[in-house]
Coordinates of C-alpha atoms in Angstrom, one line a residue:
Chain Y
M1 CA -74.8 -14.4 28.1
S2 CA -71.3 -15.7 27.9
E3 CA -70.4 -16.1 31.6
R4 CA -71.9 -18.4 34.2
I5 CA -73.3 -16.4 37.0
C6 CA -72.9 -17.1 40.7
V7 CA -73.2 -15.1 43.9
M8 CA -69.7 -13.8 44.8
R9 CA -68.3 -11.3 47.1
Y10 CA -65.6 -8.9 46.1
L11 CA -63.6 -6.6 48.3
T12 CA -62.5 -3.4 46.7
L13 CA -59.6 -1.4 48.0
L14 CA -59.1 2.2 46.9
K15 CA -55.5 3.3 46.8
G16 CA -54.0 6.7 46.1
P17 CA -51.6 9.3 47.0
R18 CA -51.9 10.9 50.4
P19 CA -54.0 13.9 49.3
A20 CA -52.5 17.5 49.8
A21 CA -56.1 18.8 50.0
P22 CA -59.3 17.3 51.0
P23 CA -61.4 15.8 48.1
P24 CA -63.9 18.4 46.6
P25 CA -67.3 18.2 48.4
G26 CA -69.0 17.4 45.2
L27 CA -67.1 14.2 44.9
M28 CA -68.2 13.1 48.4
D29 CA -71.8 13.8 47.5
A30 CA -71.5 11.8 44.3
I31 CA -69.8 8.9 46.1
M32 CA -72.7 8.9 48.7
K33 CA -75.2 8.8 45.9
L34 CA -73.4 6.0 44.1
G35 CA -73.2 4.0 47.4
A36 CA -76.9 4.5 48.1
E37 CA -77.7 3.2 44.6
A38 CA -75.4 0.2 45.0
T39 CA -77.1 -0.5 48.3
A40 CA -80.6 -0.1 46.8
V41 CA -79.9 -2.8 44.2
G42 CA -78.5 -5.2 46.8
A43 CA -74.9 -5.1 45.5
L44 CA -73.1 -3.2 48.3
L45 CA -72.9 -4.9 51.7
E46 CA -70.4 -2.7 53.5
T47 CA -68.2 0.2 52.9
A48 CA -66.0 2.6 55.0
G49 CA -63.2 5.1 54.7
L50 CA -59.8 4.5 56.2
A51 CA -57.9 6.9 58.3
P52 CA -54.3 7.8 57.1
S53 CA -51.7 5.1 57.9
A54 CA -50.2 7.6 60.4
T55 CA -52.9 6.5 62.8
G56 CA -52.2 2.8 62.2
S57 CA -49.4 0.3 62.7
R58 CA -47.8 -2.5 60.7
V59 CA -47.0 -6.0 62.3
E60 CA -44.4 -8.0 60.3
V61 CA -42.6 -11.2 60.3
H62 CA -39.2 -11.1 58.6
G63 CA -36.2 -13.6 59.0
G64 CA -38.2 -15.4 61.8
A65 CA -38.6 -12.1 63.8
L66 CA -41.7 -10.1 64.6
S67 CA -41.6 -6.4 64.4
V68 CA -44.2 -3.7 65.0
T69 CA -43.9 -0.3 63.3
D70 CA -46.2 2.6 63.8
G71 CA -47.4 4.4 60.7
P72 CA -47.2 6.3 58.5
F73 CA -46.1 3.6 56.1
A74 CA -43.2 4.3 53.8
E75 CA -45.2 3.7 50.5
A76 CA -46.3 6.7 48.6
K77 CA -49.8 5.2 48.4
E78 CA -52.4 5.0 51.1
T79 CA -55.3 2.7 51.3
I80 CA -58.1 5.2 51.4
S81 CA -61.3 3.1 51.6
Y82 CA -62.8 -0.3 51.3
A83 CA -66.1 -1.7 50.0
L84 CA -67.7 -5.2 50.1
Y85 CA -69.9 -6.1 47.1
E86 CA -72.1 -9.1 46.5
V87 CA -72.4 -9.5 42.8
R88 CA -72.9 -12.2 40.1
S89 CA -69.7 -11.9 38.2
R90 CA -66.2 -10.3 38.4
A91 CA -67.3 -8.0 35.6
E92 CA -70.1 -6.6 37.7
A93 CA -67.6 -5.8 40.5
V94 CA -65.4 -4.1 38.1
E95 CA -68.3 -2.1 36.7
W96 CA -69.1 -0.8 40.3
A97 CA -65.4 0.0 40.8
S98 CA -65.3 1.8 37.4
R99 CA -68.3 3.9 38.2
F100 CA -66.7 4.8 41.5
M101 CA -63.4 5.7 39.7
K102 CA -65.1 7.7 37.0
L103 CA -66.5 10.0 39.7
H104 CA -63.0 10.7 40.9
R105 CA -61.8 11.2 37.3
D106 CA -64.7 13.6 36.6
L107 CA -64.9 15.5 39.9
W108 CA -61.3 15.6 41.0
P109 CA -59.2 16.7 38.1
G110 CA -55.6 15.7 38.3
W111 CA -56.2 13.0 41.0
E112 CA -54.7 9.5 40.3
G113 CA -55.3 6.2 42.0
E114 CA -56.5 2.7 41.7
V115 CA -59.0 0.2 43.1
D116 CA -58.0 -3.4 43.6
V117 CA -61.0 -5.7 43.0
L118 CA -60.3 -8.8 45.1
K119 CA -62.5 -11.9 45.2
V120 CA -63.5 -13.1 48.8
F121 CA -63.3 -16.9 49.1
G122 CA -66.8 -18.3 49.3
P123 CA -68.4 -21.7 49.9
E124 CA -68.1 -22.2 46.1
D125 CA -64.3 -22.2 46.4
M126 CA -64.3 -24.9 49.0
P127 CA -63.7 -28.5 48.2
G128 CA -66.8 -30.6 48.5
A129 CA -69.0 -27.7 47.7
A130 CA -70.4 -28.9 44.4
G131 CA -74.1 -29.6 44.4
A132 CA -74.3 -31.0 47.9
P133 CA -77.9 -31.7 48.8
G134 CA -79.4 -29.5 51.5
A135 CA -81.9 -30.5 54.1
P136 CA -85.1 -31.8 52.4
G137 CA -88.5 -30.3 52.9
S138 CA -89.7 -26.7 52.7
G139 CA -90.7 -26.0 56.3
P140 CA -90.5 -22.6 57.7
A141 CA -87.1 -22.9 59.3
D142 CA -84.5 -25.5 58.8
P143 CA -86.8 -28.6 58.9
P144 CA -86.2 -30.6 62.1
G145 CA -83.8 -33.4 61.8
P146 CA -84.4 -36.5 63.7
G147 CA -82.6 -34.7 66.6
P148 CA -79.4 -35.5 68.3
A149 CA -79.1 -39.1 69.2
S150 CA -79.2 -38.5 72.9
Chain M
M1 CA -59.6 0.5 30.6
D2 CA -56.9 2.0 28.5
E3 CA -53.1 1.3 28.6
G4 CA -52.7 -1.6 31.0
G5 CA -48.9 -1.8 31.0
S6 CA -49.1 -4.7 33.5
A7 CA -49.3 -8.4 33.4
A8 CA -53.0 -8.3 34.1
G9 CA -55.2 -10.0 31.7
P10 CA -57.3 -8.1 29.2
A11 CA -60.4 -6.7 30.7
A12 CA -63.4 -4.7 29.4
D13 CA -64.1 -6.5 26.1
P14 CA -66.9 -4.1 25.0
R15 CA -69.2 -7.1 24.4
H16 CA -68.6 -8.3 27.8
V17 CA -69.3 -4.8 29.3
V18 CA -72.5 -4.6 27.4
E19 CA -73.7 -8.0 28.8
T20 CA -72.6 -7.1 32.3
V21 CA -74.2 -3.7 32.4
W22 CA -77.3 -5.1 30.8
R23 CA -77.6 -7.7 33.5
M24 CA -77.2 -5.0 36.2
E25 CA -79.7 -2.5 34.5
S26 CA -82.2 -4.6 32.6
A27 CA -84.8 -4.7 35.5
R28 CA -84.8 -0.9 35.8
I29 CA -84.9 -0.5 32.0
V30 CA -87.9 -3.0 31.5
A31 CA -89.6 -1.3 34.5
A32 CA -89.4 2.2 32.9
L33 CA -90.4 0.9 29.6
A34 CA -93.3 -1.1 31.0
R35 CA -94.7 2.1 32.6
I36 CA -94.3 4.0 29.3
V37 CA -95.9 1.5 27.0
G38 CA -98.2 -0.3 29.5
D39 CA -97.3 -3.9 28.3
L40 CA -94.6 -6.3 29.6
G41 CA -94.1 -8.1 26.4
L42 CA -93.6 -4.9 24.4
A43 CA -91.4 -3.5 27.2
E44 CA -89.1 -6.5 27.0
E45 CA -89.0 -6.4 23.2
L46 CA -87.9 -2.7 23.3
A47 CA -85.4 -3.6 26.1
Q48 CA -84.0 -6.3 23.8
D49 CA -83.8 -3.8 20.9
T50 CA -81.8 -1.6 23.2
L51 CA -79.4 -4.4 24.0
V52 CA -78.9 -5.2 20.3
I53 CA -78.1 -1.6 19.6
A54 CA -75.6 -1.6 22.4
L55 CA -73.9 -4.7 21.1
E56 CA -73.6 -3.1 17.7
Q57 CA -72.4 0.3 18.8
W58 CA -70.2 -0.2 21.9
P59 CA -67.6 -2.5 20.3
A60 CA -67.4 0.0 17.3
D61 CA -67.6 3.4 19.0
G62 CA -66.4 2.5 22.5
V63 CA -68.3 2.0 25.7
P64 CA -70.1 5.2 26.7
D65 CA -69.0 7.1 29.7
H66 CA -72.2 6.3 31.7
P67 CA -73.5 3.0 30.3
P68 CA -76.7 2.9 32.5
S69 CA -77.7 6.4 31.3
W70 CA -77.0 5.5 27.8
L71 CA -79.1 2.3 27.9
M72 CA -82.1 4.0 29.7
A73 CA -82.0 7.0 27.3
T74 CA -81.9 4.7 24.3
A75 CA -84.7 2.5 25.5
R76 CA -87.0 5.5 26.4
H77 CA -86.3 7.0 23.0
R78 CA -87.4 3.8 21.3
A79 CA -90.5 3.6 23.4
V80 CA -91.5 7.2 22.8
D81 CA -90.8 6.7 19.1
L82 CA -93.0 3.7 19.0
L83 CA -95.9 5.4 20.7
R84 CA -95.6 8.3 18.3
R85 CA -95.8 5.9 15.4
Q86 CA -98.7 4.3 16.9
A87 CA -100.5 7.6 17.5
R88 CA -99.8 8.7 13.9
Y89 CA -101.1 5.4 12.7
R90 CA -104.3 5.8 14.7
R91 CA -104.7 9.3 13.3
K92 CA -104.4 7.9 9.7
L93 CA -106.9 5.3 10.4
E94 CA -109.3 7.9 11.7
E95 CA -108.8 10.0 8.7
V96 CA -109.8 7.1 6.4
G97 CA -112.7 6.5 8.7
R98 CA -112.1 3.0 10.1
A99 CA -112.3 1.8 13.6
T100 CA -109.4 2.7 15.8
P101 CA -107.5 -0.3 17.4
A102 CA -107.2 0.1 21.2
A103 CA -103.8 1.3 22.3
V104 CA -102.4 2.5 25.5
E105 CA -102.3 6.2 26.1
P106 CA -98.6 7.0 26.4
D107 CA -97.7 9.1 29.4
L108 CA -94.8 10.8 27.6
A109 CA -93.9 13.3 30.3
A110 CA -93.9 10.5 33.0
G111 CA -91.4 8.6 30.7
L112 CA -88.9 11.3 31.1
D113 CA -88.4 11.5 34.9
D114 CA -85.5 9.8 36.4
Y115 CA -87.0 8.1 39.3
V116 CA -87.2 4.3 38.8
G117 CA -88.0 3.0 42.3
D118 CA -91.8 3.0 41.8
D119 CA -91.3 1.4 38.4
L120 CA -89.5 -1.5 39.9
L121 CA -92.3 -1.9 42.4
R122 CA -94.9 -1.8 39.7
L123 CA -93.0 -4.4 37.8
I124 CA -92.5 -6.9 40.7
F125 CA -96.2 -6.6 41.6
T126 CA -97.1 -7.4 38.0
T127 CA -94.7 -10.3 37.6
C128 CA -95.9 -11.7 40.9
H129 CA -99.6 -11.2 40.0
P130 CA -102.0 -13.8 41.5
V131 CA -103.6 -14.3 38.1
L132 CA -100.5 -16.3 37.0
S133 CA -99.5 -19.8 38.2
T134 CA -96.8 -19.9 40.8
E135 CA -94.3 -21.3 38.3
A136 CA -95.1 -18.6 35.8
R137 CA -94.6 -15.9 38.6
V138 CA -91.2 -17.4 39.5
A139 CA -89.9 -17.6 35.8
L140 CA -91.2 -14.1 34.9
T141 CA -89.8 -12.6 38.0
L142 CA -86.4 -14.2 37.6
R143 CA -86.4 -13.1 33.9
L144 CA -87.5 -9.6 34.2
L145 CA -86.2 -8.6 37.7
G146 CA -83.2 -10.9 38.0
G147 CA -82.1 -10.3 34.3
L148 CA -81.6 -14.1 34.0
S149 CA -81.7 -15.7 30.6
T150 CA -84.2 -18.3 29.8
A151 CA -81.3 -20.8 29.6
E152 CA -80.1 -19.9 33.1
I153 CA -83.6 -20.1 34.6
A154 CA -84.0 -23.6 32.8
R155 CA -80.7 -24.7 34.3
A156 CA -81.7 -23.5 37.8
Y157 CA -85.0 -25.4 37.7
L158 CA -83.8 -28.5 35.8
A159 CA -86.3 -27.8 33.0
T160 CA -85.8 -27.4 29.3
E161 CA -85.2 -24.0 27.8
S162 CA -88.3 -24.4 25.7
T163 CA -90.5 -25.1 28.7
V164 CA -89.4 -22.1 30.5
G165 CA -89.6 -20.0 27.4
Q166 CA -93.2 -21.0 26.8
R167 CA -94.0 -20.4 30.5
I168 CA -92.7 -16.9 30.2
T169 CA -94.5 -16.2 26.9
R170 CA -97.7 -17.5 28.2
A171 CA -97.5 -15.5 31.3
K172 CA -97.0 -12.2 29.4
R173 CA -99.9 -13.2 27.1
I174 CA -102.2 -13.8 30.1
L175 CA -101.3 -10.4 31.7
A176 CA -102.0 -8.7 28.4
E177 CA -105.3 -10.6 27.7
R178 CA -106.5 -10.0 31.2
R179 CA -105.6 -6.3 30.8
I180 CA -103.7 -6.4 34.1
P181 CA -102.5 -2.9 34.6
I182 CA -98.9 -2.3 35.5
E183 CA -99.5 -0.5 38.7
L184 CA -99.2 -0.7 42.4
P185 CA -102.0 -2.6 43.9
P186 CA -105.1 -0.7 45.2
P187 CA -105.2 -0.4 49.0
A188 CA -107.9 -3.1 49.3
E189 CA -105.6 -5.7 47.6
A190 CA -102.3 -4.5 48.9
A191 CA -101.8 -7.2 51.6
A192 CA -102.7 -10.0 49.5
R193 CA -100.6 -8.8 46.5
L194 CA -97.6 -8.2 48.8
A195 CA -97.9 -11.7 50.2
S196 CA -97.8 -12.9 46.6
V197 CA -94.5 -11.1 46.0
L198 CA -93.1 -12.4 49.2
E199 CA -94.1 -15.9 48.4
V200 CA -92.4 -15.8 45.0
I201 CA -89.1 -14.5 46.5
Y202 CA -89.1 -17.0 49.3
L203 CA -90.0 -19.9 46.8
I204 CA -86.9 -18.9 44.7
F205 CA -84.8 -18.8 47.9
N206 CA -86.0 -22.2 49.0
E207 CA -85.5 -23.7 45.6
G208 CA -81.9 -22.9 46.0
Y209 CA -81.7 -23.7 49.7
A210 CA -83.3 -27.0 49.7
A211 CA -81.7 -28.0 46.4
T212 CA -81.1 -31.8 46.2
A213 CA -80.3 -31.8 42.5
G214 CA -78.7 -29.6 39.9
D215 CA -75.2 -28.3 39.7
E216 CA -73.3 -26.3 42.1
W217 CA -74.2 -23.2 40.3
M218 CA -77.9 -23.5 41.2
R219 CA -78.0 -23.1 45.0
P220 CA -75.9 -20.0 45.5
T221 CA -77.5 -18.3 42.4
L222 CA -81.1 -18.8 43.3
C223 CA -80.5 -17.9 47.0
G224 CA -78.5 -15.0 45.9
E225 CA -81.2 -13.8 43.4
A226 CA -83.9 -14.1 46.2
L227 CA -81.8 -12.1 48.7
R228 CA -81.1 -9.4 46.1
L229 CA -84.8 -9.1 45.2
G230 CA -85.7 -9.0 49.0
R231 CA -83.1 -6.4 49.6
I232 CA -84.3 -4.3 46.7
L233 CA -87.9 -4.7 47.9
A234 CA -86.9 -3.7 51.4
G235 CA -85.4 -0.4 50.0
L236 CA -88.6 0.2 48.0
A237 CA -91.1 -0.7 50.7
P238 CA -89.3 0.3 53.9
H239 CA -92.6 0.5 56.0
E240 CA -93.6 -3.1 55.3
P241 CA -92.4 -5.3 58.3
E242 CA -93.0 -8.5 56.5
V243 CA -90.5 -7.5 53.8
H244 CA -87.9 -7.0 56.5
G245 CA -88.9 -10.3 58.1
L246 CA -88.4 -12.1 54.8
V247 CA -85.0 -10.5 54.2
A248 CA -84.0 -11.4 57.8
L249 CA -85.2 -14.9 57.4
M250 CA -83.2 -15.3 54.1
E251 CA -80.1 -13.6 55.4
I252 CA -80.0 -15.8 58.6
Q253 CA -80.7 -19.1 56.7
A254 CA -78.1 -18.1 54.0
S255 CA -75.6 -17.5 56.8
R256 CA -75.5 -21.3 57.4
T257 CA -74.7 -22.3 53.8
A258 CA -71.1 -23.2 54.4
A259 CA -72.0 -25.3 57.5
R260 CA -74.9 -27.3 56.0
T261 CA -72.6 -29.8 54.2
D262 CA -69.4 -31.6 55.3
R263 CA -66.3 -32.0 53.3
D264 CA -67.9 -35.0 51.5
G265 CA -71.0 -33.2 50.6
N266 CA -73.1 -34.9 53.3
P267 CA -75.8 -32.7 54.8
V268 CA -75.2 -31.6 58.4
L269 CA -78.3 -30.9 60.4
L270 CA -78.6 -27.6 62.5
P271 CA -77.6 -29.1 65.9
D272 CA -74.5 -30.7 64.4
Q273 CA -73.3 -27.7 62.4
D274 CA -69.9 -26.0 63.1
R275 CA -71.2 -22.5 64.1
G276 CA -67.8 -21.1 63.4
R277 CA -68.5 -21.5 59.7
W278 CA -71.8 -19.4 59.9
D279 CA -71.4 -16.2 58.0
R280 CA -71.3 -13.4 60.7
L281 CA -71.9 -10.7 58.2
L282 CA -75.2 -12.2 57.1
I283 CA -76.3 -12.9 60.6
R284 CA -75.6 -9.3 61.5
R285 CA -77.5 -8.1 58.6
G286 CA -80.4 -10.4 59.3
L287 CA -80.7 -9.3 62.9
A288 CA -80.6 -5.7 61.8
S289 CA -83.5 -6.4 59.3
L290 CA -85.4 -8.0 62.0
D291 CA -84.9 -5.0 64.3
R292 CA -86.7 -3.0 61.6
A293 CA -89.7 -5.2 61.9
A294 CA -89.7 -5.5 65.7
G295 CA -92.9 -6.0 67.5
T296 CA -94.9 -7.2 64.5
L297 CA -96.1 -10.8 64.2
G298 CA -96.4 -11.6 60.5
P299 CA -95.4 -15.1 59.4
Y300 CA -92.1 -14.1 57.9
V301 CA -91.1 -11.9 60.9
L302 CA -91.9 -15.0 63.3
Q303 CA -89.9 -17.4 61.2
A304 CA -87.1 -14.8 61.1
E305 CA -87.4 -14.6 64.9
I306 CA -87.0 -18.4 65.2
A307 CA -84.0 -18.4 62.8
A308 CA -82.5 -15.6 64.9
C309 CA -82.8 -17.7 68.1
H310 CA -80.5 -20.3 66.4
A311 CA -78.2 -17.5 65.1
R312 CA -77.8 -16.1 68.6
A313 CA -76.9 -19.4 70.2
A314 CA -73.1 -19.8 70.4
T315 CA -73.7 -23.6 70.6
A316 CA -76.5 -25.9 70.0
A317 CA -76.8 -26.4 73.8
D318 CA -77.4 -22.7 74.2
T319 CA -80.5 -22.6 72.0
D320 CA -83.5 -21.0 73.6
W321 CA -86.0 -23.7 72.9
D322 CA -88.4 -22.2 75.3
R323 CA -88.7 -19.0 73.1
I324 CA -88.7 -21.0 69.9
A325 CA -91.6 -23.2 71.1
T326 CA -93.5 -20.0 72.0
L327 CA -92.8 -18.4 68.6
Y328 CA -94.0 -21.7 66.9
A329 CA -97.2 -21.5 68.9
V330 CA -97.8 -18.0 67.6
L331 CA -96.8 -18.9 64.1
A332 CA -99.3 -21.8 64.3
H333 CA -102.0 -19.3 64.9
V334 CA -100.9 -16.8 62.3
S335 CA -100.0 -19.2 59.5
P336 CA -101.2 -22.8 60.5
S337 CA -99.8 -25.8 58.7
P338 CA -98.9 -29.3 59.6
V339 CA -95.1 -28.6 59.0
V340 CA -95.3 -25.7 61.4
E341 CA -96.9 -28.0 64.0
L342 CA -94.1 -30.6 63.4
N343 CA -91.5 -28.0 63.9
R344 CA -93.4 -26.8 67.1
A345 CA -93.3 -30.4 68.3
V346 CA -89.5 -30.5 67.9
A347 CA -89.2 -27.2 69.9
V348 CA -91.6 -28.4 72.6
G349 CA -89.7 -31.7 72.9
N350 CA -86.4 -29.8 73.3
A351 CA -87.8 -27.2 75.7
Y352 CA -90.2 -29.4 77.9
G353 CA -89.4 -33.0 77.1
P354 CA -90.7 -35.7 74.7
Q355 CA -93.9 -36.4 76.7
R356 CA -95.2 -32.9 76.0
A357 CA -94.4 -33.1 72.3
L358 CA -95.7 -36.5 71.5
P359 CA -99.4 -35.5 71.6
I360 CA -98.7 -32.8 69.0
V361 CA -97.0 -35.2 66.6
D362 CA -99.8 -37.8 67.1
G363 CA -102.3 -35.4 65.9
L364 CA -100.6 -34.6 62.6
D365 CA -101.2 -36.1 59.2
L366 CA -98.4 -35.6 56.7
P367 CA -98.7 -38.4 54.1
G368 CA -95.4 -39.3 52.5
Y369 CA -93.5 -36.8 54.7
A370 CA -90.5 -38.7 56.1
L371 CA -89.7 -36.2 58.8
L372 CA -93.0 -36.9 60.6
P373 CA -92.2 -40.5 61.6
A374 CA -88.5 -39.5 62.1
V375 CA -89.5 -37.0 64.6
R376 CA -92.0 -39.3 66.3
G377 CA -89.2 -42.0 66.3
D378 CA -86.8 -39.6 68.1
L379 CA -89.5 -38.7 70.7
L380 CA -90.5 -42.3 71.4
A381 CA -86.7 -43.3 71.6
R382 CA -86.3 -40.6 74.2
L383 CA -89.3 -41.9 76.2
G384 CA -87.7 -45.4 76.1
R385 CA -90.4 -46.9 73.8
V386 CA -87.7 -48.6 71.8
A387 CA -89.8 -51.0 69.6
Q388 CA -92.3 -48.3 68.5
A389 CA -89.3 -45.9 67.8
R390 CA -87.6 -48.4 65.7
R391 CA -90.7 -48.9 63.5
E392 CA -91.0 -45.1 63.0
F393 CA -87.4 -44.9 61.8
E394 CA -88.0 -47.7 59.4
R395 CA -91.1 -46.0 58.2
A396 CA -89.0 -42.8 57.7
A397 CA -86.3 -44.7 55.9
A398 CA -88.9 -46.1 53.5
L399 CA -90.5 -42.7 52.8
T400 CA -87.4 -40.5 52.2
R401 CA -86.2 -40.0 48.6
N402 CA -82.7 -38.7 49.9
A403 CA -80.2 -41.6 50.1
R404 CA -78.1 -40.0 52.7
E405 CA -81.1 -39.3 54.9
R406 CA -82.1 -42.9 54.4
E407 CA -78.7 -44.1 55.8
L408 CA -79.3 -41.8 58.8
F409 CA -82.7 -43.3 59.6
V410 CA -81.6 -46.9 58.9
A411 CA -78.8 -46.3 61.3
R412 CA -81.0 -44.9 64.0
A413 CA -83.4 -47.9 63.6
A414 CA -80.4 -50.2 63.8
A415 CA -79.1 -48.6 66.9
L416 CA -82.6 -49.2 68.5
G417 CA -82.4 -53.0 68.1
R418 CA -82.3 -55.5 65.4
T419 CA -81.4 -54.5 61.8
P420 CA -84.5 -53.4 60.0
P421 CA -85.4 -54.7 56.6
R422 CA -83.8 -52.6 53.9
S423 CA -86.3 -50.5 52.1
G424 CA -85.9 -48.8 48.8
Q425 CA -82.7 -48.7 46.7
R426 CA -79.5 -47.2 47.9
S427 CA -78.6 -44.7 45.2

């Protein structure tokens, strides 16, 4: 195997046009089934759908000034859902996202959209994370330290 | 991925896709094959054949639309083929009137259903079979259920590849020689066999959690593998409270990973950890797993309950030591060990004071275990018995093999009076 594996989290964001019609029911069933499968193998930690941006707001800083604008946002694309995966490589996260998008391709003819697969910073990305020793011993919980010097 | 059209780097090299999908699916493929052919070694060989075919075909013909189904169908096809050839071979032998070699009776129809959950359960009960040594169980489980290569397992355990390879080969041979069936354990053995599975998973977790050597890859990988196996097991055996207890324990312990070392890589003990760096998602998941096991008193559930007490405390001062001491008392009944008693002493000392805890520690014998004199020293110091406390910390400093811990004990001893003699090398 070519790539070093490590436990990583990826946030995936599904983006697509504001649909004129609701998605076909077959697609929703297939998405639920895929989600159950990804959960069963320990890869999917969390997922949820997002309401249209019309129900949200945007808070911005531009030119040193803060402004708040209620949705809908001007962009043609809406963020439709998110998922948080815990996987062993970027390629695994991409594979889950691909399976998810193939369902859209196969069950919703004409639909177009994208999933951004973004790495969540983890302890492995922090300075001083490399190979630091943990507490010794193999007690049932964190082994007791010598206790606070009180 | 077809036309990129953007500045994004190339993705989806077919070879890379094969490797990725393989790692994701190999446990299920091996599990299905093991049920069809009844032998782990043969199942793994057939699975490897399938991988080779994918590596040949996908780069040439493109990645199939549904890679997992392709792999599973190809693997089953090869298994059924092999069994047919074996059956033909046996018939031929019978025709020429020689003895028939024993072979598994293939359950061809069973090989064609699509449900893999039970296959995975059968596989993990087999790789964790008590007939194997603990080391062999761990290696075989990481290989067949984690999809880790021999090289990766070797790196995680700081062993040579040939050592790990031999361990795995020997384990498969023992299972074959002892005719261990690949099946769910019979009811009479279920509890003991499940305990063995849970032990293997927790050992893998602890190897990563308590890692004092190895590269930065090791700790998160082993902890992550153990968590993944635990989550899978919880999905397959949802009515087993101890499985949820183990998952809860691992999720809550893993939630502290970022806080367990400071910027310089020094260990930070639980009371001193910055709780803002604890992973709230893992804590939430851990507490939810614990809820599913509520009201039961198995050793993993009890340990998870203790971990949960720490997780629920906003600051170290908020820790419910009273409850932790009670939980340790129950744990000492359910799963007695000197280490549990030592932990109970710490909890009792924090809940009711050092004079109640000291008798517990005085009754313990843990040769070579530095934390015993360290805990004793701390209790004596709090009772004002300074000279005795100093001696205990000097003893702890001499016993520990961890340089940073030694510094800590030497400092505690020094703070209690004259500088102690340096024992051991600073490394």
